[in-house]
């Protein structure tokens, strides 16, 4: 396998050998070979011509349909801003859950996170107007969102079943009536069941990030 083909294989190593990918490989390889011949005709040695041809393409992400060119700095700032806002909202909503020990830990952890992200916010705000075009793999984000949603759903379901077994298992087993001693105990039980629901903020944030992409997409980025 010659040097150019090895180089092309290294560029495509993270992609499966699907028909479209194989076709794209052959097309790019052909273009680079033509470029090498053109450079050799201009007086360059074969080695120098190959190096120049390789410099002309360092990534194939722009040629893959799932990779979208965007104004990266502006997108990162807006995505971070929305994620930061979501965390602040969750922190406020978890204040009533401090009746639980785990609620106290979660609330303080979110508060510390808010302070840390506040410092990062200043960094993103400073760099948001930089002219920088990057690429986002939509398929990867969609896959990540589906995985996060599945894990959140699984976590909520397992937690609910486990909590029900702990709180009401003996009542169900011995067919006894469930007794709740006052509104405070009811509030504690409701809090125990609903606290895991806040994990849904992760797939929701990813969903919002995906919706943002068209607003920062760069049209005709490779013309």
Short mmCIF file of C-alpha atoms in Angstrom, two decimals:
data_model
loop_
_atom_site.label_atom_id
_atom_site.label_comp_id
_atom_site.label_asym_id
_atom_site.label_seq_id
_atom_site.Cartn_x
_atom_site.Cartn_y
_atom_site.Cartn_z
CA UNK A 1 0.00 0.00 0.00
CA UNK A 2 1.55 3.32 -1.08
CA UNK A 3 2.04 6.36 1.14
CA UNK A 4 -1.01 8.29 -0.09
CA UNK A 5 -3.33 5.34 0.45
CA UNK A 6 -1.96 4.81 3.95
CA UNK A 7 -2.59 8.50 4.65
CA UNK A 8 -6.18 8.25 3.38
CA UNK A 9 -6.76 5.14 5.52
CA UNK A 10 -5.54 7.05 8.59
CA UNK A 11 -8.02 9.87 7.87
CA UNK A 12 -10.91 7.41 7.60
CA UNK A 13 -9.92 5.12 10.49
CA UNK A 14 -12.87 6.19 12.70
CA UNK A 15 -15.44 5.46 9.97
CA UNK A 16 -16.90 2.11 8.97
CA UNK A 17 -16.26 0.83 5.45
CA UNK A 18 -19.74 1.56 4.14
CA UNK A 19 -20.30 1.96 0.36
CA UNK A 20 -20.44 5.78 0.60
CA UNK A 21 -17.24 5.89 2.67
CA UNK A 22 -15.39 3.59 0.25
CA UNK A 23 -16.51 5.75 -2.68
CA UNK A 24 -15.37 8.91 -0.88
CA UNK A 25 -12.00 7.30 -0.09
CA UNK A 26 -11.42 6.49 -3.75
CA UNK A 27 -12.46 9.98 -4.84
CA UNK A 28 -10.14 11.75 -2.39
CA UNK A 29 -7.27 9.36 -3.17
CA UNK A 30 -7.72 10.06 -6.88
CA UNK A 31 -7.70 13.81 -6.28
CA UNK A 32 -4.51 13.59 -4.22
CA UNK A 33 -2.80 11.44 -6.84
CA UNK A 34 -3.71 14.00 -9.52
CA UNK A 35 -2.36 16.76 -7.29
CA UNK A 36 0.92 14.88 -6.82
CA UNK A 37 1.34 14.47 -10.59
CA UNK A 38 0.59 18.16 -11.11
CA UNK A 39 3.18 19.18 -8.49
CA UNK A 40 5.78 16.82 -9.97
CA UNK A 41 5.20 18.42 -13.36
CA UNK A 42 6.02 21.76 -11.74
CA UNK A 43 9.42 20.47 -10.66
CA UNK A 44 8.84 19.05 -7.16
CA UNK A 45 10.30 15.71 -6.18
CA UNK A 46 7.84 12.89 -5.60
CA UNK A 47 8.36 13.02 -1.83
CA UNK A 48 7.84 16.80 -1.68
CA UNK A 49 4.78 16.55 -3.93
CA UNK A 50 3.22 13.90 -1.68
CA UNK A 51 3.83 16.02 1.42
CA UNK A 52 2.22 19.06 -0.24
CA UNK A 53 -0.76 16.97 -1.34
CA UNK A 54 -1.22 15.63 2.19
CA UNK A 55 -1.19 19.18 3.56
CA UNK A 56 -4.11 20.08 1.30
CA UNK A 57 -6.44 17.79 3.25
CA UNK A 58 -5.93 17.13 6.96
CA UNK A 59 -9.47 16.03 7.87
CA UNK A 60 -12.37 14.48 6.00
CA UNK A 61 -15.05 15.59 8.48
CA UNK A 62 -16.39 18.33 6.16
CA UNK A 63 -17.07 15.69 3.49
CA UNK A 64 -19.15 13.46 5.77
CA UNK A 65 -22.88 14.25 5.71
CA UNK A 66 -23.28 14.01 9.49
CA UNK A 67 -20.60 16.66 10.11
CA UNK A 68 -22.01 20.18 10.03
CA UNK A 69 -19.82 23.30 9.77
CA UNK A 70 -20.80 25.87 12.39
CA UNK A 71 -19.60 29.10 13.97
CA UNK A 72 -17.97 27.20 16.81
CA UNK A 73 -17.21 30.01 19.29
CA UNK A 74 -20.72 31.46 19.11
CA UNK A 75 -22.31 28.02 19.31
CA UNK A 76 -20.20 26.97 22.30
CA UNK A 77 -21.11 30.16 24.16
CA UNK A 78 -24.85 29.75 23.57
CA UNK A 79 -24.77 26.02 24.39
CA UNK A 80 -22.84 26.68 27.59
CA UNK A 81 -25.20 29.54 28.49
CA UNK A 82 -28.26 27.28 28.20
CA UNK A 83 -26.61 24.44 30.12
CA UNK A 84 -25.62 26.89 32.87
CA UNK A 85 -29.18 28.22 33.04
CA UNK A 86 -30.55 24.66 33.30
CA UNK A 87 -28.22 23.88 36.21
CA UNK A 88 -29.26 27.07 38.04
CA UNK A 89 -32.94 26.12 37.58
CA UNK A 90 -32.30 22.60 38.88
CA UNK A 91 -30.39 24.02 41.85
CA UNK A 92 -33.36 26.24 42.76
CA UNK A 93 -35.84 23.40 42.30
CA UNK A 94 -33.82 21.09 44.57
CA UNK A 95 -33.96 23.49 47.54
CA UNK A 96 -37.19 21.88 48.90
CA UNK A 97 -35.47 18.49 48.65
CA UNK A 98 -33.06 19.44 51.42
CA UNK A 99 -35.46 17.62 53.75
CA UNK A 100 -33.51 14.56 52.54
CA UNK A 101 -29.83 14.07 53.32
CA UNK A 102 -29.14 13.21 49.69
CA UNK A 103 -31.09 16.32 48.71
CA UNK A 104 -28.77 18.46 50.84
CA UNK A 105 -25.70 16.94 49.16
CA UNK A 106 -27.17 17.41 45.70
CA UNK A 107 -28.18 21.00 46.39
CA UNK A 108 -24.73 21.96 47.68
CA UNK A 109 -23.03 20.12 44.80
CA UNK A 110 -25.15 22.07 42.32
CA UNK A 111 -24.37 25.34 44.11
CA UNK A 112 -20.62 24.68 43.87
CA UNK A 113 -21.08 23.70 40.21
CA UNK A 114 -22.86 27.01 39.56
CA UNK A 115 -19.90 28.96 40.96
CA UNK A 116 -17.39 26.97 38.89
CA UNK A 117 -19.44 27.34 35.72
CA UNK A 118 -19.81 31.05 36.45
CA UNK A 119 -16.05 31.42 36.08
CA UNK A 120 -16.10 29.40 32.85
CA UNK A 121 -18.96 31.58 31.59
CA UNK A 122 -16.63 34.59 31.63
CA UNK A 123 -14.14 32.67 29.48
CA UNK A 124 -16.76 31.69 26.89
CA UNK A 125 -18.20 35.22 26.88
CA UNK A 126 -14.74 36.61 26.13
CA UNK A 127 -14.21 34.29 23.17
CA UNK A 128 -17.73 34.14 21.74
CA UNK A 129 -17.04 36.61 18.90
CA UNK A 130 -13.94 34.85 17.60
CA UNK A 131 -14.25 33.84 13.95
CA UNK A 132 -13.81 30.09 14.20
CA UNK A 133 -15.47 27.47 12.04
CA UNK A 134 -15.67 23.98 13.50
CA UNK A 135 -17.62 20.81 12.83
CA UNK A 136 -20.26 18.99 14.85
CA UNK A 137 -21.14 15.37 14.30
CA UNK A 138 -24.94 15.38 14.56
CA UNK A 139 -25.18 11.59 14.54
CA UNK A 140 -22.87 11.36 17.56
CA UNK A 141 -24.88 13.93 19.53
CA UNK A 142 -28.17 12.20 18.65
CA UNK A 143 -26.71 8.88 19.76
CA UNK A 144 -25.46 10.46 22.99
CA UNK A 145 -28.90 11.99 23.61
CA UNK A 146 -30.65 8.63 23.10
CA UNK A 147 -28.17 6.91 25.40
CA UNK A 148 -28.61 9.58 28.09
CA UNK A 149 -32.41 9.33 27.81
CA UNK A 150 -32.27 5.54 28.08
CA UNK A 151 -29.97 5.64 31.13
CA UNK A 152 -32.14 8.28 32.83
CA UNK A 153 -35.28 6.24 32.22
CA UNK A 154 -33.57 3.09 33.50
CA UNK A 155 -32.25 4.90 36.58
CA UNK A 156 -35.67 6.36 37.43
CA UNK A 157 -37.40 2.98 36.96
CA UNK A 158 -34.86 1.01 39.02
CA UNK A 159 -34.82 3.67 41.76
CA UNK A 160 -38.64 3.68 41.95
CA UNK A 161 -38.83 -0.12 42.18
CA UNK A 162 -36.07 -0.28 44.79
CA UNK A 163 -37.64 2.50 46.87
CA UNK A 164 -41.07 0.86 46.68
CA UNK A 165 -39.59 -2.43 47.85
CA UNK A 166 -37.86 -0.71 50.79
CA UNK A 167 -40.82 1.42 51.86
CA UNK A 168 -43.78 -0.80 51.09
CA UNK A 169 -42.38 -4.29 50.54
CA UNK A 170 -43.44 -5.66 53.91
CA UNK A 171 -46.90 -4.07 53.63
CA UNK A 172 -47.44 -5.73 50.27
CA UNK A 173 -46.02 -9.07 51.44
CA UNK A 174 -48.17 -9.22 54.58
CA UNK A 175 -51.16 -7.47 52.95
CA UNK A 176 -51.08 -4.64 55.47
CA UNK A 177 -52.47 -1.17 54.92
CA UNK A 178 -49.88 1.51 54.18
CA UNK A 179 -49.93 4.18 56.89
CA UNK A 180 -48.48 7.66 56.41
CA UNK A 181 -48.03 9.62 59.63
CA UNK A 182 -48.75 13.18 58.65
CA UNK A 183 -47.83 15.60 55.85
CA UNK A 184 -44.11 15.61 56.63
CA UNK A 185 -43.74 11.87 56.02
CA UNK A 186 -45.79 12.25 52.84
CA UNK A 187 -43.48 15.05 51.68
CA UNK A 188 -40.42 12.88 52.39
CA UNK A 189 -41.86 9.98 50.38
CA UNK A 190 -42.80 12.24 47.45
CA UNK A 191 -39.32 13.80 47.53
CA UNK A 192 -37.67 10.37 47.51
CA UNK A 193 -39.65 9.35 44.44
CA UNK A 194 -39.31 12.58 42.46
CA UNK A 195 -35.67 13.52 43.14
CA UNK A 196 -34.29 11.21 40.39
CA UNK A 197 -36.51 12.99 37.85
CA UNK A 198 -33.98 15.84 37.79
CA UNK A 199 -31.60 13.56 35.88
CA UNK A 200 -33.77 14.21 32.82
CA UNK A 201 -32.03 17.59 32.55
CA UNK A 202 -29.08 15.86 30.83
CA UNK A 203 -30.92 14.55 27.72
CA UNK A 204 -33.02 17.73 27.64
CA UNK A 205 -29.86 19.85 27.50
CA UNK A 206 -28.48 17.69 24.68
CA UNK A 207 -31.79 18.10 22.84
CA UNK A 208 -31.54 21.89 23.11
CA UNK A 209 -27.94 21.78 21.87
CA UNK A 210 -29.07 19.89 18.77
CA UNK A 211 -31.84 22.43 18.12
CA UNK A 212 -29.25 25.23 18.28
CA UNK A 213 -27.10 23.86 15.45
CA UNK A 214 -29.12 25.30 12.50
CA UNK A 215 -28.81 28.80 14.01
CA UNK A 216 -25.01 28.68 13.76
CA UNK A 217 -24.59 26.58 10.63
CA UNK A 218 -22.17 28.00 8.05
CA UNK A 219 -23.59 27.79 4.55
CA UNK A 220 -21.25 27.21 1.60
CA UNK A 221 -18.33 26.74 3.99
CA UNK A 222 -16.25 24.82 1.48
CA UNK A 223 -16.80 26.80 -1.69
#
